[in-house]
Amino acid sequence: GDDDVLAFPRLASGNVAPSRVLTSSVALGINSRAVMVDPVHRELYVTNEAAAGAVHVFALGAAGVTAPLRTLSGAATLLNTPESMALDLTHDELFVVVAGNVLTFPRTQSGNAAPTRSFSVTNSVAAAGIALDAVPDELVVSGQSTSGHVLV
């Protein structure tokens, strides 16, 4: 269905059926476009742009109809349109891009909790991607500027 998260073999090619389908016990919404794996803690993060927005965390091997281990959602989170995520496993933090802003939460946060800090991506109206480069301790954020150029 529209609310499913599908897993495929890494070497999949052609018309391949998923090896696993996760159907949440909560409606993820058809705008669940970002997923992220935490290989250390064996967790799967899924954004939810439906309703007020959320980040759901599942056990990495979850399949079938499964409740999330935890959910970060509510007005205080500011997660109205979560677009992408990154994890900093050294500092145990979760970064979420929302409407040109980067919100930071403790990795294990759940419920209606405010970000511990945030910053706006300057010169960008559509920040979308985020990655952590641990060596210089930098967050790399991509987006599209008002001039149509991709910012990195």
CSV table of C-alpha atoms in Angstrom, one decimal:
chain,number,residue,atom,x,y,z
A,1,GLY,CA,0.0,0.0,0.0
A,2,ASP,CA,0.9,3.7,0.0
A,3,ASP,CA,2.0,3.5,3.6
A,4,ASP,CA,4.4,0.6,3.2
A,5,VAL,CA,8.2,0.6,3.5
A,6,LEU,CA,9.8,-1.9,1.2
A,7,ALA,CA,13.1,-3.7,1.5
A,8,PHE,CA,14.9,-5.2,-1.5
A,9,PRO,CA,18.1,-7.2,-1.9
A,10,ARG,CA,21.1,-4.9,-2.4
A,11,LEU,CA,21.9,-6.6,-5.8
A,12,ALA,CA,18.3,-6.5,-7.1
A,13,SER,CA,17.9,-5.9,-10.8
A,14,GLY,CA,14.8,-5.8,-13.0
A,15,ASN,CA,11.3,-6.4,-11.8
A,16,VAL,CA,12.0,-7.7,-8.3
A,17,ALA,CA,9.5,-8.2,-5.5
A,18,PRO,CA,10.4,-6.8,-2.1
A,19,SER,CA,12.1,-9.2,0.3
A,20,ARG,CA,10.3,-7.6,3.2
A,21,VAL,CA,7.3,-5.2,3.6
A,22,LEU,CA,6.8,-3.1,6.7
A,23,THR,CA,3.3,-1.9,7.2
A,24,SER,CA,3.1,0.4,10.2
A,25,SER,CA,0.3,0.1,12.8
A,26,VAL,CA,0.2,3.9,12.5
A,27,ALA,CA,-0.6,5.5,9.2
A,28,LEU,CA,2.7,6.7,7.8
A,29,GLY,CA,1.0,8.7,5.0
A,30,ILE,CA,1.9,8.7,1.3
A,31,ASN,CA,4.5,11.4,1.8
A,32,SER,CA,6.9,9.1,3.8
A,33,ARG,CA,9.8,9.8,1.5
A,34,ALA,CA,12.8,9.6,3.7
A,35,VAL,CA,14.1,6.4,5.3
A,36,MET,CA,17.4,5.9,7.2
A,37,VAL,CA,19.2,3.0,8.7
A,38,ASP,CA,21.0,3.0,12.1
A,39,PRO,CA,23.3,0.0,11.7
A,40,VAL,CA,24.7,0.3,15.2
A,41,HIS,CA,21.4,0.3,17.1
A,42,ARG,CA,19.6,-1.8,14.4
A,43,GLU,CA,16.8,0.8,13.8
A,44,LEU,CA,15.0,2.1,10.8
A,45,TYR,CA,13.9,5.8,10.7
A,46,VAL,CA,10.9,6.8,8.6
A,47,THR,CA,9.7,10.4,8.1
A,48,ASN,CA,6.0,11.1,7.9
A,49,GLU,CA,4.8,14.3,6.2
A,50,ALA,CA,1.1,13.4,6.8
A,51,ALA,CA,-0.9,15.4,9.4
A,52,ALA,CA,1.5,17.3,11.6
A,53,GLY,CA,4.6,15.4,10.6
A,54,ALA,CA,6.7,12.8,12.5
A,55,VAL,CA,9.7,10.6,12.6
A,56,HIS,CA,8.9,6.9,13.3
A,57,VAL,CA,11.6,4.5,14.5
A,58,PHE,CA,11.2,0.8,13.9
A,59,ALA,CA,13.3,-2.3,14.6
A,60,LEU,CA,15.5,-2.7,11.6
A,61,GLY,CA,14.2,-6.1,10.7
A,62,ALA,CA,10.5,-5.2,11.2
A,63,ALA,CA,8.1,-6.7,8.7
A,64,GLY,CA,4.3,-7.0,8.4
A,65,VAL,CA,2.1,-4.8,10.6
A,66,THR,CA,4.4,-3.4,13.2
A,67,ALA,CA,4.2,-0.6,15.7
A,68,PRO,CA,7.1,1.8,15.9
A,69,LEU,CA,9.6,1.5,18.8
A,70,ARG,CA,9.1,5.3,19.3
A,71,THR,CA,7.7,8.3,17.5
A,72,LEU,CA,8.8,11.9,17.5
A,73,SER,CA,5.8,14.1,16.7
A,74,GLY,CA,3.7,17.0,17.9
A,75,ALA,CA,3.6,20.8,17.6
A,76,ALA,CA,6.7,21.3,19.8
A,77,THR,CA,8.9,19.2,17.4
A,78,LEU,CA,8.3,21.5,14.5
A,79,LEU,CA,8.3,18.4,12.2
A,80,ASN,CA,5.5,19.6,10.0
A,81,THR,CA,7.2,18.5,6.7
A,82,PRO,CA,10.3,16.4,7.5
A,83,GLU,CA,12.3,15.9,4.3
A,84,SER,CA,15.5,14.1,5.1
A,85,MET,CA,17.5,12.9,8.1
A,86,ALA,CA,21.0,12.2,9.3
A,87,LEU,CA,22.4,10.5,12.4
A,88,ASP,CA,25.5,11.5,14.4
A,89,LEU,CA,26.2,8.3,16.3
A,90,THR,CA,29.3,9.8,18.0
A,91,HIS,CA,27.1,12.5,19.7
A,92,ASP,CA,23.9,10.4,19.7
A,93,GLU,CA,21.9,13.1,17.7
A,94,LEU,CA,19.3,13.0,15.0
A,95,PHE,CA,19.2,15.8,12.4
A,96,VAL,CA,16.0,16.5,10.4
A,97,VAL,CA,15.6,18.9,7.5
A,98,VAL,CA,12.3,20.7,7.7
A,99,ALA,CA,11.3,23.7,5.4
A,100,GLY,CA,14.9,25.0,5.1
A,101,ASN,CA,15.8,24.4,8.7
A,102,VAL,CA,17.9,21.8,10.4
A,103,LEU,CA,16.4,20.5,13.6
A,104,THR,CA,18.5,18.5,16.1
A,105,PHE,CA,17.1,16.0,18.6
A,106,PRO,CA,18.6,13.4,20.9
A,107,ARG,CA,18.7,10.1,18.9
A,108,THR,CA,16.4,8.4,21.3
A,109,GLN,CA,13.9,11.3,21.7
A,110,SER,CA,10.2,10.5,21.4
A,111,GLY,CA,6.9,12.3,21.9
A,112,ASN,CA,6.2,16.0,21.6
A,113,ALA,CA,9.7,17.4,22.4
A,114,ALA,CA,11.2,20.6,21.1
A,115,PRO,CA,14.5,20.3,19.2
A,116,THR,CA,17.6,20.8,21.3
A,117,ARG,CA,18.9,23.3,18.7
A,118,SER,CA,18.2,24.4,15.1
A,119,PHE,CA,19.5,26.5,12.4
A,120,SER,CA,18.2,28.0,9.1
A,121,VAL,CA,19.9,27.2,5.8
A,122,THR,CA,20.8,30.6,4.4
A,123,ASN,CA,20.4,31.3,0.7
A,124,SER,CA,18.1,28.3,0.3
A,125,VAL,CA,14.4,28.1,-0.1
A,126,ALA,CA,14.3,24.3,-0.5
A,127,ALA,CA,16.8,22.5,1.7
A,128,ALA,CA,16.3,18.9,1.1
A,129,GLY,CA,19.3,16.6,1.6
A,130,ILE,CA,21.5,16.2,4.7
A,131,ALA,CA,24.6,14.1,5.5
A,132,LEU,CA,27.1,14.1,8.3
A,133,ASP,CA,30.8,14.3,7.6
A,134,ALA,CA,32.3,13.3,10.9
A,135,VAL,CA,36.0,14.1,10.1
A,136,PRO,CA,35.6,17.9,10.0
A,137,ASP,CA,32.4,17.5,12.2
A,138,GLU,CA,30.2,19.2,9.5
A,139,LEU,CA,26.6,18.8,8.4
A,140,VAL,CA,26.4,18.9,4.6
A,141,VAL,CA,23.0,20.2,3.4
A,142,SER,CA,21.8,20.4,-0.2
A,143,GLY,CA,19.1,22.6,-1.4
A,144,GLN,CA,17.9,24.8,-4.3
A,145,SER,CA,18.5,28.5,-4.2
A,146,THR,CA,16.1,31.2,-5.4
A,147,SER,CA,18.2,31.4,-8.5
A,148,GLY,CA,17.7,27.7,-9.2
A,149,HIS,CA,21.3,26.6,-8.4
A,150,VAL,CA,21.9,23.6,-6.2
A,151,LEU,CA,23.6,24.6,-3.0
A,152,VAL,CA,26.0,22.2,-1.2
